């Protein structure tokens, strides 16, 4: 570390500009500041979209598109800490499967409607009839959560100053 000098942290505007210019660039490395500022933009965009889209299928498609906007920067962030981008691809794939299941099964929407009616007997009967759907959605949801947690932990780690197999450090330069 003594042979390396840390570059100044990226500001919000600089980080967003850098990340948005590399939306389809899955090679190289990205700093934490680039990743976190860009993810803030993506999350706010997803939140705003969720207020305006009420159709489950359209909402699922929109979520998949918004998730794609963070895919490349997350892959580069993982590569900065020396981890394979396969982690984020697996998480993204599980997220797509989850969104498709939620948008096409209709089970969750029906469950919520029955629950809101307050008829416990009808709710229990519906849950029993659709146990396999709930199990599949729950399993995919759990796997997606675990993969997201692993990716999240990796994004918090600091990249090494040395060049790794994904390229030179975006944060450190040789002194």
Protein backbone atom coordinates (compact mmCIF):
# COMPACT_ATOMS: atom_id res chain seq x y z
CA UNK A 1 0.00 0.00 0.00
CA UNK A 2 2.96 2.28 0.59
CA UNK A 3 3.76 2.27 -3.15
CA UNK A 4 0.26 3.52 -4.03
CA UNK A 5 -1.46 6.87 -3.77
CA UNK A 6 -5.22 7.11 -3.32
CA UNK A 7 -7.05 9.32 -5.82
CA UNK A 8 -9.69 11.77 -4.54
CA UNK A 9 -13.19 10.36 -4.06
CA UNK A 10 -15.62 10.87 -6.93
CA UNK A 11 -18.33 13.45 -6.35
CA UNK A 12 -21.97 12.70 -7.08
CA UNK A 13 -22.08 14.32 -10.52
CA UNK A 14 -18.76 12.85 -11.63
CA UNK A 15 -19.71 9.35 -10.43
CA UNK A 16 -23.13 9.43 -12.13
CA UNK A 17 -21.62 10.72 -15.37
CA UNK A 18 -18.97 7.99 -15.33
CA UNK A 19 -21.42 5.18 -14.55
CA UNK A 20 -24.00 6.35 -17.10
CA UNK A 21 -21.34 6.48 -19.80
CA UNK A 22 -20.47 2.81 -19.12
CA UNK A 23 -23.96 1.20 -18.98
CA UNK A 24 -22.91 -1.69 -21.22
CA UNK A 25 -19.25 -1.91 -20.17
CA UNK A 26 -18.77 -5.06 -18.10
CA UNK A 27 -14.97 -4.99 -18.22
CA UNK A 28 -12.67 -3.32 -15.75
CA UNK A 29 -13.27 -2.04 -12.26
CA UNK A 30 -15.44 0.61 -10.56
CA UNK A 31 -14.94 2.47 -7.32
CA UNK A 32 -17.41 2.34 -4.47
CA UNK A 33 -18.36 5.99 -4.98
CA UNK A 34 -19.22 5.37 -8.65
CA UNK A 35 -21.26 2.32 -7.69
CA UNK A 36 -23.17 3.84 -4.77
CA UNK A 37 -24.03 7.15 -6.44
CA UNK A 38 -25.24 5.32 -9.54
CA UNK A 39 -27.28 2.84 -7.47
CA UNK A 40 -28.95 5.77 -5.72
CA UNK A 41 -30.09 7.02 -9.13
CA UNK A 42 -31.32 3.53 -10.10
CA UNK A 43 -33.18 2.99 -6.81
CA UNK A 44 -34.86 6.39 -6.94
CA UNK A 45 -35.84 5.72 -10.56
CA UNK A 46 -37.32 2.36 -9.60
CA UNK A 47 -39.20 3.92 -6.67
CA UNK A 48 -40.68 6.67 -8.88
CA UNK A 49 -41.71 4.14 -11.54
CA UNK A 50 -43.39 1.97 -8.93
CA UNK A 51 -45.69 4.86 -8.03
CA UNK A 52 -46.96 5.20 -11.58
CA UNK A 53 -47.20 1.59 -12.73
CA UNK A 54 -50.03 -0.46 -11.25
CA UNK A 55 -50.17 -3.35 -13.74
CA UNK A 56 -48.16 -6.31 -12.34
CA UNK A 57 -46.79 -7.41 -15.74
CA UNK A 58 -45.74 -3.90 -16.79
CA UNK A 59 -44.29 -3.32 -13.31
CA UNK A 60 -42.27 -6.55 -13.56
CA UNK A 61 -40.89 -5.59 -16.97
CA UNK A 62 -40.03 -2.09 -15.73
CA UNK A 63 -38.22 -3.55 -12.69
CA UNK A 64 -36.17 -5.83 -14.94
CA UNK A 65 -35.19 -2.87 -17.14
CA UNK A 66 -34.27 -0.73 -14.13
CA UNK A 67 -32.25 -3.61 -12.63
CA UNK A 68 -30.32 -3.81 -15.92
CA UNK A 69 -29.18 -0.19 -15.44
CA UNK A 70 -27.19 -1.29 -12.38
CA UNK A 71 -25.85 -4.54 -13.81
CA UNK A 72 -22.64 -3.33 -15.47
CA UNK A 73 -21.54 -1.05 -12.64
CA UNK A 74 -22.19 -3.84 -10.13
CA UNK A 75 -20.17 -6.30 -12.22
CA UNK A 76 -17.28 -3.82 -12.34
CA UNK A 77 -17.60 -3.16 -8.58
CA UNK A 78 -17.29 -6.87 -7.82
CA UNK A 79 -14.32 -7.13 -10.17
CA UNK A 80 -12.66 -4.25 -8.31
CA UNK A 81 -12.59 -6.39 -5.16
CA UNK A 82 -11.38 -9.41 -7.15
CA UNK A 83 -14.72 -11.25 -7.23
CA UNK A 84 -16.34 -12.73 -10.30
CA UNK A 85 -19.22 -10.84 -11.90
CA UNK A 86 -21.00 -14.21 -12.05
CA UNK A 87 -22.38 -13.38 -8.59
CA UNK A 88 -24.30 -10.39 -9.91
CA UNK A 89 -25.43 -12.26 -13.05
CA UNK A 90 -26.87 -15.06 -10.89
CA UNK A 91 -28.58 -12.53 -8.65
CA UNK A 92 -29.97 -10.67 -11.66
CA UNK A 93 -31.23 -13.94 -13.17
CA UNK A 94 -32.98 -14.87 -9.93
CA UNK A 95 -34.49 -11.38 -9.81
CA UNK A 96 -35.87 -11.81 -13.33
CA UNK A 97 -37.33 -15.22 -12.45
CA UNK A 98 -38.93 -13.72 -9.33
CA UNK A 99 -40.41 -10.79 -11.28
CA UNK A 100 -41.81 -13.14 -13.93
CA UNK A 101 -43.35 -15.42 -11.28
CA UNK A 102 -44.93 -12.48 -9.47
CA UNK A 103 -46.24 -10.89 -12.67
CA UNK A 104 -47.64 -14.02 -14.29
CA UNK A 105 -48.88 -16.22 -11.44
CA UNK A 106 -51.44 -13.81 -10.02
CA UNK A 107 -51.37 -15.87 -6.82
CA UNK A 108 -50.00 -13.09 -4.64
CA UNK A 109 -52.52 -10.54 -5.89
CA UNK A 110 -55.38 -12.96 -5.24
CA UNK A 111 -54.00 -13.77 -1.81
CA UNK A 112 -53.85 -10.07 -0.88
CA UNK A 113 -57.42 -9.50 -2.10
CA UNK A 114 -58.71 -12.44 -0.04
CA UNK A 115 -56.71 -11.32 2.99
CA UNK A 116 -58.19 -7.83 2.72
CA UNK A 117 -61.69 -9.32 2.74
CA UNK A 118 -61.00 -10.68 6.21
CA UNK A 119 -62.33 -14.17 5.44
CA UNK A 120 -59.79 -16.36 7.22
CA UNK A 121 -61.35 -19.66 6.13
CA UNK A 122 -61.26 -18.64 2.47
CA UNK A 123 -57.70 -17.37 2.90
CA UNK A 124 -56.52 -20.66 4.42
CA UNK A 125 -58.26 -22.70 1.70
CA UNK A 126 -56.66 -20.54 -1.00
CA UNK A 127 -53.22 -20.93 0.62
CA UNK A 128 -53.61 -24.72 0.74
CA UNK A 129 -54.78 -24.92 -2.89
CA UNK A 130 -51.82 -22.84 -4.04
CA UNK A 131 -49.15 -24.15 -1.68
CA UNK A 132 -46.82 -25.22 -4.51
CA UNK A 133 -46.97 -21.74 -6.10
CA UNK A 134 -46.25 -20.09 -2.75
CA UNK A 135 -43.38 -22.51 -2.15
CA UNK A 136 -41.83 -21.81 -5.55
CA UNK A 137 -42.17 -18.04 -5.16
CA UNK A 138 -40.81 -18.26 -1.61
CA UNK A 139 -37.83 -20.39 -2.65
CA UNK A 140 -36.90 -18.11 -5.56
CA UNK A 141 -37.36 -15.10 -3.28
CA UNK A 142 -35.07 -16.62 -0.64
CA UNK A 143 -32.37 -17.51 -3.17
CA UNK A 144 -32.60 -14.03 -4.69
CA UNK A 145 -32.31 -12.44 -1.23
CA UNK A 146 -29.23 -14.52 -0.36
CA UNK A 147 -27.54 -13.71 -3.68
CA UNK A 148 -28.33 -10.00 -3.22
CA UNK A 149 -26.88 -10.09 0.28
CA UNK A 150 -23.65 -11.67 -0.98
CA UNK A 151 -23.35 -9.10 -3.78
CA UNK A 152 -24.12 -6.29 -1.31
CA UNK A 153 -21.35 -7.43 1.04
CA UNK A 154 -18.89 -7.60 -1.87
CA UNK A 155 -19.80 -4.03 -2.94
CA UNK A 156 -18.88 -2.74 0.52
CA UNK A 157 -15.35 -4.10 0.32
CA UNK A 158 -12.43 -1.92 -0.70
CA UNK A 159 -10.63 -2.81 -3.91
CA UNK A 160 -6.97 -3.71 -3.81
CA UNK A 161 -4.51 -1.07 -5.02
CA UNK A 162 -2.73 -3.57 -7.24
CA UNK A 163 -3.81 -4.43 -10.76
CA UNK A 164 -5.89 -7.59 -10.69
CA UNK A 165 -7.10 -9.86 -13.50
CA UNK A 166 -9.86 -7.32 -14.29
CA UNK A 167 -7.53 -4.36 -14.75
CA UNK A 168 -5.82 -1.53 -12.88
CA UNK A 169 -7.33 0.00 -9.76
CA UNK A 170 -9.65 2.96 -10.42
CA UNK A 171 -8.88 4.30 -6.92
CA UNK A 172 -5.11 3.92 -6.52
CA UNK A 173 -2.15 4.89 -8.70
CA UNK A 174 1.47 3.96 -8.21
CA UNK A 175 3.32 6.62 -6.22
